[in-house]
Amino acid sequence: MSDILISEVGPRDGLQSIKAIMPLDAKKAWIKAEAEAGVTEIEVGSFVPPSLLPQMADTAELVRFAKGIKGLNVVALVPNIRGAQNAAAAGVHAMSLPFSMSETHSMKNLRKNHAQMIEEIKEIAQIAKMANIHFAVGLSTAFGCTIEGAVDEDQVAHLAEAAANAGAMEFSLSDTTGYADPAQVKRLVKKVASAVGADKMTTLHLHNTRGLGLANVAAGLDAGITTFDASLCGLGGCPFAPGASGNIVTEDLAFMLNAMGCKTGIDLDKLLRVRDILAAALPDEPLYGFTPDAGIPLGMEQRNKG
């Protein structure tokens, strides 16, 4: 099986969705422990104003810390040009901009319509180029929107192509609202890959809101996807998309991929122990995952290390 990258987004997507503010030292311990378990890419935070998301106020410090971990690709989300400038100043390896395929969601999330977002992408692409930073665009609400409902798939492909022409280097299809099904995943990956190139359509950001998260991963694998976002303990959701809880659990995703013979580089035993850091730092927050409850089956020791 091909190498599959699990990109940990919990320190950003997970923590921005809960009220509690995780202490900086606990975040550092989390990032360090996941890297030691074999996770090679972590989205450590978001460069948004602390007045909007106080959970992300220490992102610059987390970038500096994470860059000291050998072999770790340090990613941050940026909501706009100012965020991209701050991310570049902090020295991220990669930045990701959310681009809502639902224009209503775009206005609520980033206060910009589609035309304004394309102009924003052009500016951020230049910032990334000058700083030698990888610039990805997450096609949010690509599978549906809690505000608008269905999102036209041809529109998703058209907007992705416009973003590629504006300078986006890579794309993620994001099931922000947990609407996706396996057939839709295969169809939309193929459509966007045709518009921007298969080399740019690499990533899925899926939620397990309706229990289809791992089924959609399997569909993504069949469609040629090589990177999957996930959140330790299943933390996460979008605060601007009502009801959109439930990021894929990193532990369950790693178990499934390792069991299928995919090469993830992740030691599941070590990964499961990282949960203790979150349990101690967020004692009132529910932590999810089937694999942590059921344990690793006998006979999986050799595959456990991905």
PDB file of N, CA and C in Angstrom, residues 208-286:
ATOM      1  N   ASN A 208     -16.976  13.272  11.390  1.00  0.00           N
ATOM      2  CA  ASN A 208     -17.719  12.043  11.657  1.00  0.00           C
ATOM      3  C   ASN A 208     -19.093  12.353  12.237  1.00  0.00           C
ATOM      4  N   THR A 209     -19.621  13.504  11.894  1.00  0.00           N
ATOM      5  CA  THR A 209     -20.864  13.998  12.491  1.00  0.00           C
ATOM      6  C   THR A 209     -21.999  12.988  12.379  1.00  0.00           C
ATOM      7  N   ARG A 210     -22.100  12.312  11.253  1.00  0.00           N
ATOM      8  CA  ARG A 210     -23.171  11.340  11.041  1.00  0.00           C
ATOM      9  C   ARG A 210     -22.636   9.906  10.917  1.00  0.00           C
ATOM     10  N   GLY A 211     -21.430   9.689  11.433  1.00  0.00           N
ATOM     11  CA  GLY A 211     -20.892   8.337  11.499  1.00  0.00           C
ATOM     12  C   GLY A 211     -20.273   7.812  10.226  1.00  0.00           C
ATOM     13  N   LEU A 212     -20.061   8.678   9.221  1.00  0.00           N
ATOM     14  CA  LEU A 212     -19.527   8.212   7.943  1.00  0.00           C
ATOM     15  C   LEU A 212     -18.061   8.595   7.726  1.00  0.00           C
ATOM     16  N   GLY A 213     -17.409   9.101   8.759  1.00  0.00           N
ATOM     17  CA  GLY A 213     -16.049   9.596   8.595  1.00  0.00           C
ATOM     18  C   GLY A 213     -15.088   8.582   8.014  1.00  0.00           C
ATOM     19  N   LEU A 214     -14.982   7.395   8.605  1.00  0.00           N
ATOM     20  CA  LEU A 214     -14.018   6.402   8.133  1.00  0.00           C
ATOM     21  C   LEU A 214     -14.461   5.762   6.826  1.00  0.00           C
ATOM     22  N   ALA A 215     -15.766   5.648   6.607  1.00  0.00           N
ATOM     23  CA  ALA A 215     -16.245   5.168   5.307  1.00  0.00           C
ATOM     24  C   ALA A 215     -15.827   6.145   4.212  1.00  0.00           C
ATOM     25  N   ASN A 216     -15.879   7.429   4.521  1.00  0.00           N
ATOM     26  CA  ASN A 216     -15.459   8.436   3.545  1.00  0.00           C
ATOM     27  C   ASN A 216     -13.952   8.411   3.330  1.00  0.00           C
ATOM     28  N   VAL A 217     -13.193   8.058   4.360  1.00  0.00           N
ATOM     29  CA  VAL A 217     -11.746   7.877   4.194  1.00  0.00           C
ATOM     30  C   VAL A 217     -11.478   6.758   3.200  1.00  0.00           C
ATOM     31  N   ALA A 218     -12.175   5.641   3.358  1.00  0.00           N
ATOM     32  CA  ALA A 218     -11.980   4.511   2.443  1.00  0.00           C
ATOM     33  C   ALA A 218     -12.299   4.919   1.004  1.00  0.00           C
ATOM     34  N   ALA A 219     -13.354   5.718   0.842  1.00  0.00           N
ATOM     35  CA  ALA A 219     -13.697   6.206  -0.499  1.00  0.00           C
ATOM     36  C   ALA A 219     -12.602   7.124  -1.024  1.00  0.00           C
ATOM     37  N   GLY A 220     -12.051   7.938  -0.144  1.00  0.00           N
ATOM     38  CA  GLY A 220     -10.963   8.824  -0.538  1.00  0.00           C
ATOM     39  C   GLY A 220      -9.722   8.063  -0.966  1.00  0.00           C
ATOM     40  N   LEU A 221      -9.419   6.990  -0.269  1.00  0.00           N
ATOM     41  CA  LEU A 221      -8.281   6.155  -0.657  1.00  0.00           C
ATOM     42  C   LEU A 221      -8.486   5.602  -2.063  1.00  0.00           C
ATOM     43  N   ASP A 222      -9.681   5.123  -2.338  1.00  0.00           N
ATOM     44  CA  ASP A 222      -9.984   4.592  -3.671  1.00  0.00           C
ATOM     45  C   ASP A 222      -9.854   5.662  -4.744  1.00  0.00           C
ATOM     46  N   ALA A 223     -10.114   6.923  -4.348  1.00  0.00           N
ATOM     47  CA  ALA A 223     -10.062   8.032  -5.313  1.00  0.00           C
ATOM     48  C   ALA A 223      -8.658   8.618  -5.456  1.00  0.00           C
ATOM     49  N   GLY A 224      -7.687   8.081  -4.710  1.00  0.00           N
ATOM     50  CA  GLY A 224      -6.305   8.531  -4.846  1.00  0.00           C
ATOM     51  C   GLY A 224      -5.847   9.561  -3.850  1.00  0.00           C
ATOM     52  N   ILE A 225      -6.658   9.839  -2.818  1.00  0.00           N
ATOM     53  CA  ILE A 225      -6.252  10.794  -1.780  1.00  0.00           C
ATOM     54  C   ILE A 225      -5.112  10.201  -0.952  1.00  0.00           C
ATOM     55  N   THR A 226      -4.127  11.032  -0.618  1.00  0.00           N
ATOM     56  CA  THR A 226      -2.955  10.557   0.118  1.00  0.00           C
ATOM     57  C   THR A 226      -2.764  11.225   1.474  1.00  0.00           C
ATOM     58  N   THR A 227      -3.593  12.237   1.784  1.00  0.00           N
ATOM     59  CA  THR A 227      -3.494  12.926   3.076  1.00  0.00           C
ATOM     60  C   THR A 227      -4.881  13.058   3.689  1.00  0.00           C
ATOM     61  N   PHE A 228      -4.973  12.738   4.976  1.00  0.00           N
ATOM     62  CA  PHE A 228      -6.238  12.861   5.695  1.00  0.00           C
ATOM     63  C   PHE A 228      -6.016  13.643   6.986  1.00  0.00           C
ATOM     64  N   ASP A 229      -6.830  14.677   7.186  1.00  0.00           N
ATOM     65  CA  ASP A 229      -6.801  15.412   8.444  1.00  0.00           C
ATOM     66  C   ASP A 229      -7.562  14.624   9.506  1.00  0.00           C
ATOM     67  N   ALA A 230      -7.111  14.744  10.750  1.00  0.00           N
ATOM     68  CA  ALA A 230      -7.810  14.095  11.855  1.00  0.00           C
ATOM     69  C   ALA A 230      -7.457  14.832  13.143  1.00  0.00           C
ATOM     70  N   SER A 231      -8.258  14.593  14.169  1.00  0.00           N
ATOM     71  CA  SER A 231      -8.061  15.282  15.444  1.00  0.00           C
ATOM     72  C   SER A 231      -8.001  14.270  16.578  1.00  0.00           C
ATOM     73  N   LEU A 232      -6.956  14.358  17.381  1.00  0.00           N
ATOM     74  CA  LEU A 232      -6.816  13.437  18.503  1.00  0.00           C
ATOM     75  C   LEU A 232      -8.051  13.530  19.399  1.00  0.00           C
ATOM     76  N   CYS A 233      -8.557  12.376  19.793  1.00  0.00           N
ATOM     77  CA  CYS A 233      -9.732  12.276  20.661  1.00  0.00           C
ATOM     78  C   CYS A 233     -11.008  12.788  19.990  1.00  0.00           C
ATOM     79  N   GLY A 234     -10.939  13.083  18.694  1.00  0.00           N
ATOM     80  CA  GLY A 234     -12.129  13.543  17.992  1.00  0.00           C
ATOM     81  C   GLY A 234     -12.571  14.944  18.328  1.00  0.00           C
ATOM     82  N   LEU A 235     -11.686  15.728  18.925  1.00  0.00           N
ATOM     83  CA  LEU A 235     -12.039  17.114  19.217  1.00  0.00           C
ATOM     84  C   LEU A 235     -12.268  17.874  17.918  1.00  0.00           C
ATOM     85  N   GLY A 236     -13.236  18.762  17.902  1.00  0.00           N
ATOM     86  CA  GLY A 236     -13.315  19.671  16.774  1.00  0.00           C
ATOM     87  C   GLY A 236     -14.671  19.841  16.145  1.00  0.00           C
ATOM     88  N   GLY A 237     -14.725  20.796  15.244  1.00  0.00           N
ATOM     89  CA  GLY A 237     -15.930  21.194  14.551  1.00  0.00           C
ATOM     90  C   GLY A 237     -15.737  22.612  14.074  1.00  0.00           C
ATOM     91  N   CYS A 238     -16.752  23.182  13.465  1.00  0.00           N
ATOM     92  CA  CYS A 238     -16.658  24.567  13.001  1.00  0.00           C
ATOM     93  C   CYS A 238     -17.608  25.434  13.812  1.00  0.00           C
ATOM     94  N   PRO A 239     -17.096  26.446  14.532  1.00  0.00           N
ATOM     95  CA  PRO A 239     -17.969  27.294  15.345  1.00  0.00           C
ATOM     96  C   PRO A 239     -18.935  28.126  14.513  1.00  0.00           C
ATOM     97  N   PHE A 240     -18.693  28.215  13.205  1.00  0.00           N
ATOM     98  CA  PHE A 240     -19.572  28.995  12.332  1.00  0.00           C
ATOM     99  C   PHE A 240     -20.464  28.108  11.458  1.00  0.00           C
ATOM    100  N   ALA A 241     -20.521  26.818  11.767  1.00  0.00           N
ATOM    101  CA  ALA A 241     -21.416  25.900  11.063  1.00  0.00           C
ATOM    102  C   ALA A 241     -22.174  25.093  12.110  1.00  0.00           C
ATOM    103  N   PRO A 242     -23.377  25.514  12.476  1.00  0.00           N
ATOM    104  CA  PRO A 242     -24.133  24.876  13.551  1.00  0.00           C
ATOM    105  C   PRO A 242     -24.269  23.369  13.376  1.00  0.00           C
ATOM    106  N   GLY A 243     -23.981  22.628  14.445  1.00  0.00           N
ATOM    107  CA  GLY A 243     -24.133  21.182  14.423  1.00  0.00           C
ATOM    108  C   GLY A 243     -22.999  20.420  13.786  1.00  0.00           C
ATOM    109  N   ALA A 244     -21.951  21.117  13.368  1.00  0.00           N
ATOM    110  CA  ALA A 244     -20.867  20.455  12.622  1.00  0.00           C
ATOM    111  C   ALA A 244     -19.785  19.936  13.555  1.00  0.00           C
ATOM    112  N   SER A 245     -20.163  19.112  14.487  1.00  0.00           N
ATOM    113  CA  SER A 245     -19.192  18.546  15.422  1.00  0.00           C
ATOM    114  C   SER A 245     -18.550  17.312  14.823  1.00  0.00           C
ATOM    115  N   GLY A 246     -17.502  16.850  15.455  1.00  0.00           N
ATOM    116  CA  GLY A 246     -17.022  15.514  15.169  1.00  0.00           C
ATOM    117  C   GLY A 246     -15.952  15.324  14.131  1.00  0.00           C
ATOM    118  N   ASN A 247     -14.748  15.868  14.344  1.00  0.00           N
ATOM    119  CA  ASN A 247     -13.627  15.518  13.481  1.00  0.00           C
ATOM    120  C   ASN A 247     -13.346  14.018  13.584  1.00  0.00           C
ATOM    121  N   ILE A 248     -12.790  13.452  12.532  1.00  0.00           N
ATOM    122  CA  ILE A 248     -12.347  12.059  12.584  1.00  0.00           C
ATOM    123  C   ILE A 248     -11.333  11.901  13.716  1.00  0.00           C
ATOM    124  N   VAL A 249     -11.455  10.827  14.457  1.00  0.00           N
ATOM    125  CA  VAL A 249     -10.551  10.542  15.569  1.00  0.00           C
ATOM    126  C   VAL A 249      -9.222  10.047  15.013  1.00  0.00           C
ATOM    127  N   THR A 250      -8.144  10.737  15.336  1.00  0.00           N
ATOM    128  CA  THR A 250      -6.826  10.360  14.822  1.00  0.00           C
ATOM    129  C   THR A 250      -6.492   8.909  15.155  1.00  0.00           C
ATOM    130  N   GLU A 251      -6.796   8.495  16.365  1.00  0.00           N
ATOM    131  CA  GLU A 251      -6.462   7.140  16.791  1.00  0.00           C
ATOM    132  C   GLU A 251      -7.204   6.091  15.962  1.00  0.00           C
ATOM    133  N   ASP A 252      -8.494   6.325  15.695  1.00  0.00           N
ATOM    134  CA  ASP A 252      -9.281   5.376  14.902  1.00  0.00           C
ATOM    135  C   ASP A 252      -8.796   5.349  13.453  1.00  0.00           C
ATOM    136  N   LEU A 253      -8.456   6.519  12.921  1.00  0.00           N
ATOM    137  CA  LEU A 253      -7.951   6.597  11.552  1.00  0.00           C
ATOM    138  C   LEU A 253      -6.623   5.854  11.431  1.00  0.00           C
ATOM    139  N   ALA A 254      -5.724   6.082  12.378  1.00  0.00           N
ATOM    140  CA  ALA A 254      -4.424   5.398  12.345  1.00  0.00           C
ATOM    141  C   ALA A 254      -4.600   3.890  12.460  1.00  0.00           C
ATOM    142  N   PHE A 255      -5.527   3.460  13.324  1.00  0.00           N
ATOM    143  CA  PHE A 255      -5.787   2.020  13.451  1.00  0.00           C
ATOM    144  C   PHE A 255      -6.273   1.441  12.132  1.00  0.00           C
ATOM    145  N   MET A 256      -7.256   2.105  11.502  1.00  0.00           N
ATOM    146  CA  MET A 256      -7.813   1.581  10.259  1.00  0.00           C
ATOM    147  C   MET A 256      -6.759   1.509   9.157  1.00  0.00           C
ATOM    148  N   LEU A 257      -5.995   2.571   8.990  1.00  0.00           N
ATOM    149  CA  LEU A 257      -4.993   2.590   7.925  1.00  0.00           C
ATOM    150  C   LEU A 257      -3.897   1.563   8.186  1.00  0.00           C
ATOM    151  N   ASN A 258      -3.432   1.480   9.438  1.00  0.00           N
ATOM    152  CA  ASN A 258      -2.413   0.477   9.763  1.00  0.00           C
ATOM    153  C   ASN A 258      -2.942  -0.939   9.531  1.00  0.00           C
ATOM    154  N   ALA A 259      -4.210  -1.179   9.908  1.00  0.00           N
ATOM    155  CA  ALA A 259      -4.813  -2.499   9.728  1.00  0.00           C
ATOM    156  C   ALA A 259      -4.934  -2.852   8.251  1.00  0.00           C
ATOM    157  N   MET A 260      -5.140  -1.842   7.407  1.00  0.00           N
ATOM    158  CA  MET A 260      -5.279  -2.059   5.967  1.00  0.00           C
ATOM    159  C   MET A 260      -3.936  -2.235   5.273  1.00  0.00           C
ATOM    160  N   GLY A 261      -2.860  -2.042   6.022  1.00  0.00           N
ATOM    161  CA  GLY A 261      -1.535  -2.193   5.444  1.00  0.00           C
ATOM    162  C   GLY A 261      -0.956  -0.924   4.864  1.00  0.00           C
ATOM    163  N   CYS A 262      -1.635   0.191   5.076  1.00  0.00           N
ATOM    164  CA  CYS A 262      -1.090   1.481   4.633  1.00  0.00           C
ATOM    165  C   CYS A 262       0.098   1.864   5.514  1.00  0.00           C
ATOM    166  N   LYS A 263       1.030   2.569   4.938  1.00  0.00           N
ATOM    167  CA  LYS A 263       2.191   3.031   5.686  1.00  0.00           C
ATOM    168  C   LYS A 263       1.931   4.441   6.202  1.00  0.00           C
ATOM    169  N   THR A 264       1.743   4.568   7.509  1.00  0.00           N
ATOM    170  CA  THR A 264       1.504   5.876   8.126  1.00  0.00           C
ATOM    171  C   THR A 264       2.694   6.360   8.944  1.00  0.00           C
ATOM    172  N   GLY A 265       3.572   5.444   9.342  1.00  0.00           N
ATOM    173  CA  GLY A 265       4.690   5.799  10.207  1.00  0.00           C
ATOM    174  C   GLY A 265       4.302   6.009  11.648  1.00  0.00           C
ATOM    175  N   ILE A 266       3.042   5.735  12.002  1.00  0.00           N
ATOM    176  CA  ILE A 266       2.543   6.028  13.350  1.00  0.00           C
ATOM    177  C   ILE A 266       2.534   4.762  14.205  1.00  0.00           C
ATOM    178  N   ASP A 267       3.084   4.877  15.388  1.00  0.00           N
ATOM    179  CA  ASP A 267       3.047   3.820  16.390  1.00  0.00           C
ATOM    180  C   ASP A 267       1.776   4.015  17.206  1.00  0.00           C
ATOM    181  N   LEU A 268       0.814   3.129  17.024  1.00  0.00           N
ATOM    182  CA  LEU A 268      -0.499   3.311  17.642  1.00  0.00           C
ATOM    183  C   LEU A 268      -0.446   3.245  19.164  1.00  0.00           C
ATOM    184  N   ASP A 269       0.406   2.396  19.708  1.00  0.00           N
ATOM    185  CA  ASP A 269       0.546   2.327  21.166  1.00  0.00           C
ATOM    186  C   ASP A 269       0.943   3.688  21.732  1.00  0.00           C
ATOM    187  N   LYS A 270       1.950   4.297  21.122  1.00  0.00           N
ATOM    188  CA  LYS A 270       2.404   5.610  21.582  1.00  0.00           C
ATOM    189  C   LYS A 270       1.328   6.670  21.370  1.00  0.00           C
ATOM    190  N   LEU A 271       0.631   6.590  20.233  1.00  0.00           N
ATOM    191  CA  LEU A 271      -0.407   7.573  19.936  1.00  0.00           C
ATOM    192  C   LEU A 271      -1.520   7.524  20.981  1.00  0.00           C
ATOM    193  N   LEU A 272      -1.920   6.322  21.370  1.00  0.00           N
ATOM    194  CA  LEU A 272      -2.992   6.197  22.356  1.00  0.00           C
ATOM    195  C   LEU A 272      -2.613   6.812  23.694  1.00  0.00           C
ATOM    196  N   ARG A 273      -1.331   6.776  24.019  1.00  0.00           N
ATOM    197  CA  ARG A 273      -0.896   7.342  25.302  1.00  0.00           C
ATOM    198  C   ARG A 273      -0.935   8.868  25.296  1.00  0.00           C
ATOM    199  N   VAL A 274      -0.939   9.477  24.126  1.00  0.00           N
ATOM    200  CA  VAL A 274      -1.014  10.944  24.060  1.00  0.00           C
ATOM    201  C   VAL A 274      -2.342  11.442  24.617  1.00  0.00           C
ATOM    202  N   ARG A 275      -3.355  10.604  24.565  1.00  0.00           N
ATOM    203  CA  ARG A 275      -4.673  10.985  25.083  1.00  0.00           C
ATOM    204  C   ARG A 275      -4.609  11.405  26.549  1.00  0.00           C
ATOM    205  N   ASP A 276      -3.669  10.847  27.291  1.00  0.00           N
ATOM    206  CA  ASP A 276      -3.559  11.174  28.718  1.00  0.00           C
ATOM    207  C   ASP A 276      -3.284  12.666  28.916  1.00  0.00           C
ATOM    208  N   ILE A 277      -2.546  13.268  28.000  1.00  0.00           N
ATOM    209  CA  ILE A 277      -2.237  14.695  28.094  1.00  0.00           C
ATOM    210  C   ILE A 277      -3.513  15.517  27.960  1.00  0.00           C
ATOM    211  N   LEU A 278      -4.369  15.153  26.999  1.00  0.00           N
ATOM    212  CA  LEU A 278      -5.623  15.880  26.801  1.00  0.00           C
ATOM    213  C   LEU A 278      -6.583  15.646  27.957  1.00  0.00           C
ATOM    214  N   ALA A 279      -6.628  14.419  28.456  1.00  0.00           N
ATOM    215  CA  ALA A 279      -7.530  14.112  29.567  1.00  0.00           C
ATOM    216  C   ALA A 279      -7.176  14.925  30.805  1.00  0.00           C
ATOM    217  N   ALA A 280      -5.872  15.109  31.033  1.00  0.00           N
ATOM    218  CA  ALA A 280      -5.434  15.879  32.200  1.00  0.00           C
ATOM    219  C   ALA A 280      -5.660  17.378  32.018  1.00  0.00           C
ATOM    220  N   ALA A 281      -5.437  17.873  30.810  1.00  0.00           N
ATOM    221  CA  ALA A 281      -5.542  19.320  30.564  1.00  0.00           C
ATOM    222  C   ALA A 281      -6.974  19.782  30.320  1.00  0.00           C
ATOM    223  N   LEU A 282      -7.829  18.862  29.850  1.00  0.00           N
ATOM    224  CA  LEU A 282      -9.225  19.207  29.535  1.00  0.00           C
ATOM    225  C   LEU A 282     -10.160  18.229  30.254  1.00  0.00           C
ATOM    226  N   PRO A 283     -10.167  18.267  31.594  1.00  0.00           N
ATOM    227  CA  PRO A 283     -10.897  17.245  32.356  1.00  0.00           C
ATOM    228  C   PRO A 283     -12.405  17.238  32.136  1.00  0.00           C
ATOM    229  N   ASP A 284     -12.966  18.352  31.683  1.00  0.00           N
ATOM    230  CA  ASP A 284     -14.416  18.418  31.492  1.00  0.00           C
ATOM    231  C   ASP A 284     -14.842  18.206  30.039  1.00  0.00           C
ATOM    232  N   GLU A 285     -13.871  17.929  29.187  1.00  0.00           N
ATOM    233  CA  GLU A 285     -14.168  17.792  27.763  1.00  0.00           C
ATOM    234  C   GLU A 285     -14.309  16.313  27.394  1.00  0.00           C
ATOM    235  N   PRO A 286     -15.410  15.918  26.728  1.00  0.00           N
ATOM    236  CA  PRO A 286     -15.537  14.518  26.309  1.00  0.00           C
ATOM    237  C   PRO A 286     -14.506  14.166  25.242  1.00  0.00           C
TER     238      PRO A 286
END
